[in-house]
Amino acid sequence: MTETTIGTLPKINGFALRRPRLLPMLSFILLLSVLSLLFVWCRVQATSLDYDISRLEAAVRTAQQETAVLRLEVATLGTPQRLEQVAIRDLGLRLPVSSQVVTVD
């Protein structure tokens, strides 16, 4: 007798009541949650990469400015007038007299 009462569910206005199926609904909610978390993780990673790119671009700009300054300094330090001044002032060199100049044929 208990088998017949458990197996049959009453009908109301032509609709049969049945046990709720939670497994498909929970599976759908779990899948939706996983996809949402995946989307959020992707956006966080993209934002992090944007910050890294901006930081690296700033470093490249700084290095390019420093390179331009160093090229200017090399051009300034390598002029013949400056080299002559350094030779005379710092190294104690002097211009040769005419008797010290030898012409090689």
mmCIF file of C-alpha atoms in Angstrom:
data_model
loop_
_atom_site.group_PDB
_atom_site.id
_atom_site.type_symbol
_atom_site.label_atom_id
_atom_site.label_comp_id
_atom_site.label_asym_id
_atom_site.label_seq_id
_atom_site.Cartn_x
_atom_site.Cartn_y
_atom_site.Cartn_z
ATOM 1 C CA MET A 1 0.000 0.000 0.000
ATOM 2 C CA THR A 2 2.851 2.396 0.689
ATOM 3 C CA GLU A 3 4.189 1.790 -2.803
ATOM 4 C CA THR A 4 1.024 3.023 -4.464
ATOM 5 C CA THR A 5 0.814 6.232 -2.441
ATOM 6 C CA ILE A 6 4.458 7.154 -3.033
ATOM 7 C CA GLY A 7 4.438 6.390 -6.764
ATOM 8 C CA THR A 8 1.319 8.339 -7.684
ATOM 9 C CA LEU A 9 1.121 12.084 -7.492
ATOM 10 C CA PRO A 10 -2.189 13.944 -7.504
ATOM 11 C CA LYS A 11 -3.464 15.908 -10.512
ATOM 12 C CA ILE A 12 -4.827 19.420 -10.061
ATOM 13 C CA ASN A 13 -6.863 20.958 -12.907
ATOM 14 C CA GLY A 14 -5.324 18.504 -15.364
ATOM 15 C CA PHE A 15 -1.726 19.209 -14.338
ATOM 16 C CA ALA A 16 0.157 16.436 -12.659
ATOM 17 C CA LEU A 17 2.410 17.430 -9.816
ATOM 18 C CA ARG A 18 5.863 15.944 -10.094
ATOM 19 C CA ARG A 19 9.025 16.103 -8.108
ATOM 20 C CA PRO A 20 11.208 19.077 -8.931
ATOM 21 C CA ARG A 21 14.297 18.247 -10.946
ATOM 22 C CA LEU A 22 17.072 20.137 -9.227
ATOM 23 C CA LEU A 23 20.051 18.577 -10.974
ATOM 24 C CA PRO A 24 19.498 20.263 -14.380
ATOM 25 C CA MET A 25 18.794 23.604 -12.714
ATOM 26 C CA LEU A 26 21.880 23.360 -10.479
ATOM 27 C CA SER A 27 23.975 22.308 -13.484
ATOM 28 C CA PHE A 28 22.759 25.333 -15.423
ATOM 29 C CA ILE A 29 23.498 27.683 -12.510
ATOM 30 C CA LEU A 30 26.957 26.155 -12.065
ATOM 31 C CA LEU A 31 27.718 26.485 -15.787
ATOM 32 C CA LEU A 32 26.523 30.085 -15.803
ATOM 33 C CA SER A 33 28.661 30.856 -12.745
ATOM 34 C CA VAL A 34 31.759 29.283 -14.288
ATOM 35 C CA LEU A 35 31.272 31.196 -17.529
ATOM 36 C CA SER A 36 30.768 34.443 -15.610
ATOM 37 C CA LEU A 37 33.924 33.885 -13.596
ATOM 38 C CA LEU A 38 35.835 33.075 -16.777
ATOM 39 C CA PHE A 39 34.628 36.296 -18.379
ATOM 40 C CA VAL A 40 35.594 38.366 -15.331
ATOM 41 C CA TRP A 41 39.024 36.687 -15.180
ATOM 42 C CA CYS A 42 39.609 37.471 -18.872
ATOM 43 C CA ARG A 43 38.710 41.124 -18.345
ATOM 44 C CA VAL A 44 41.007 41.377 -15.300
ATOM 45 C CA GLN A 45 43.851 39.868 -17.313
ATOM 46 C CA ALA A 46 43.217 42.250 -20.211
ATOM 47 C CA THR A 47 43.243 45.240 -17.867
ATOM 48 C CA SER A 48 46.458 44.026 -16.257
ATOM 49 C CA LEU A 49 48.073 43.648 -19.668
ATOM 50 C CA ASP A 50 46.959 47.165 -20.596
ATOM 51 C CA TYR A 51 48.707 48.515 -17.502
ATOM 52 C CA ASP A 52 51.853 46.536 -18.340
ATOM 53 C CA ILE A 53 51.839 47.841 -21.914
ATOM 54 C CA SER A 54 51.464 51.429 -20.709
ATOM 55 C CA ARG A 55 54.319 50.999 -18.244
ATOM 56 C CA LEU A 56 56.584 49.502 -20.926
ATOM 57 C CA GLU A 57 55.707 52.238 -23.422
ATOM 58 C CA ALA A 58 56.670 54.838 -20.824
ATOM 59 C CA ALA A 59 59.973 53.028 -20.265
ATOM 60 C CA VAL A 60 60.628 53.002 -24.024
ATOM 61 C CA ARG A 61 59.910 56.737 -24.264
ATOM 62 C CA THR A 62 62.295 57.412 -21.372
ATOM 63 C CA ALA A 63 65.013 55.294 -22.983
ATOM 64 C CA GLN A 64 64.562 57.095 -26.312
ATOM 65 C CA GLN A 65 64.893 60.484 -24.607
ATOM 66 C CA GLU A 66 68.001 59.325 -22.780
ATOM 67 C CA THR A 67 69.460 58.019 -26.049
ATOM 68 C CA ALA A 68 68.865 61.391 -27.726
ATOM 69 C CA VAL A 69 70.578 63.202 -24.837
ATOM 70 C CA LEU A 70 73.551 60.825 -24.956
ATOM 71 C CA ARG A 71 73.903 61.214 -28.742
ATOM 72 C CA LEU A 72 73.993 64.981 -28.308
ATOM 73 C CA GLU A 73 76.621 64.624 -25.590
ATOM 74 C CA VAL A 74 78.765 62.383 -27.811
ATOM 75 C CA ALA A 75 78.516 64.903 -30.641
ATOM 76 C CA THR A 76 79.498 67.727 -28.293
ATOM 77 C CA LEU A 77 82.418 65.902 -26.665
ATOM 78 C CA GLY A 78 83.842 64.730 -29.977
ATOM 79 C CA THR A 79 84.363 68.114 -31.622
ATOM 80 C CA PRO A 80 87.964 68.875 -32.640
ATOM 81 C CA GLN A 81 87.999 72.194 -30.710
ATOM 82 C CA ARG A 82 87.050 70.473 -27.464
ATOM 83 C CA LEU A 83 89.590 67.677 -27.979
ATOM 84 C CA GLU A 84 92.310 70.288 -28.513
ATOM 85 C CA GLN A 85 91.310 72.122 -25.326
ATOM 86 C CA VAL A 86 91.365 68.886 -23.293
ATOM 87 C CA ALA A 87 94.782 67.954 -24.712
ATOM 88 C CA ILE A 88 96.295 71.300 -23.819
ATOM 89 C CA ARG A 89 94.562 71.893 -20.472
ATOM 90 C CA ASP A 90 94.207 68.420 -18.923
ATOM 91 C CA LEU A 91 96.967 66.382 -20.582
ATOM 92 C CA GLY A 92 99.618 69.115 -20.734
ATOM 93 C CA LEU A 93 100.216 68.682 -24.450
ATOM 94 C CA ARG A 94 101.323 71.591 -26.607
ATOM 95 C CA LEU A 95 101.436 72.354 -30.295
ATOM 96 C CA PRO A 96 104.641 71.140 -32.000
ATOM 97 C CA VAL A 97 107.233 73.621 -33.139
ATOM 98 C CA SER A 98 108.279 73.544 -36.780
ATOM 99 C CA SER A 99 111.524 71.631 -36.019
ATOM 100 C CA GLN A 100 109.494 68.762 -34.498
ATOM 101 C CA VAL A 101 107.375 68.229 -37.614
ATOM 102 C CA VAL A 102 108.838 65.634 -39.990
ATOM 103 C CA THR A 103 107.352 65.064 -43.432
ATOM 104 C CA VAL A 104 107.404 61.448 -44.647
ATOM 105 C CA ASP A 105 107.669 60.881 -48.387
#
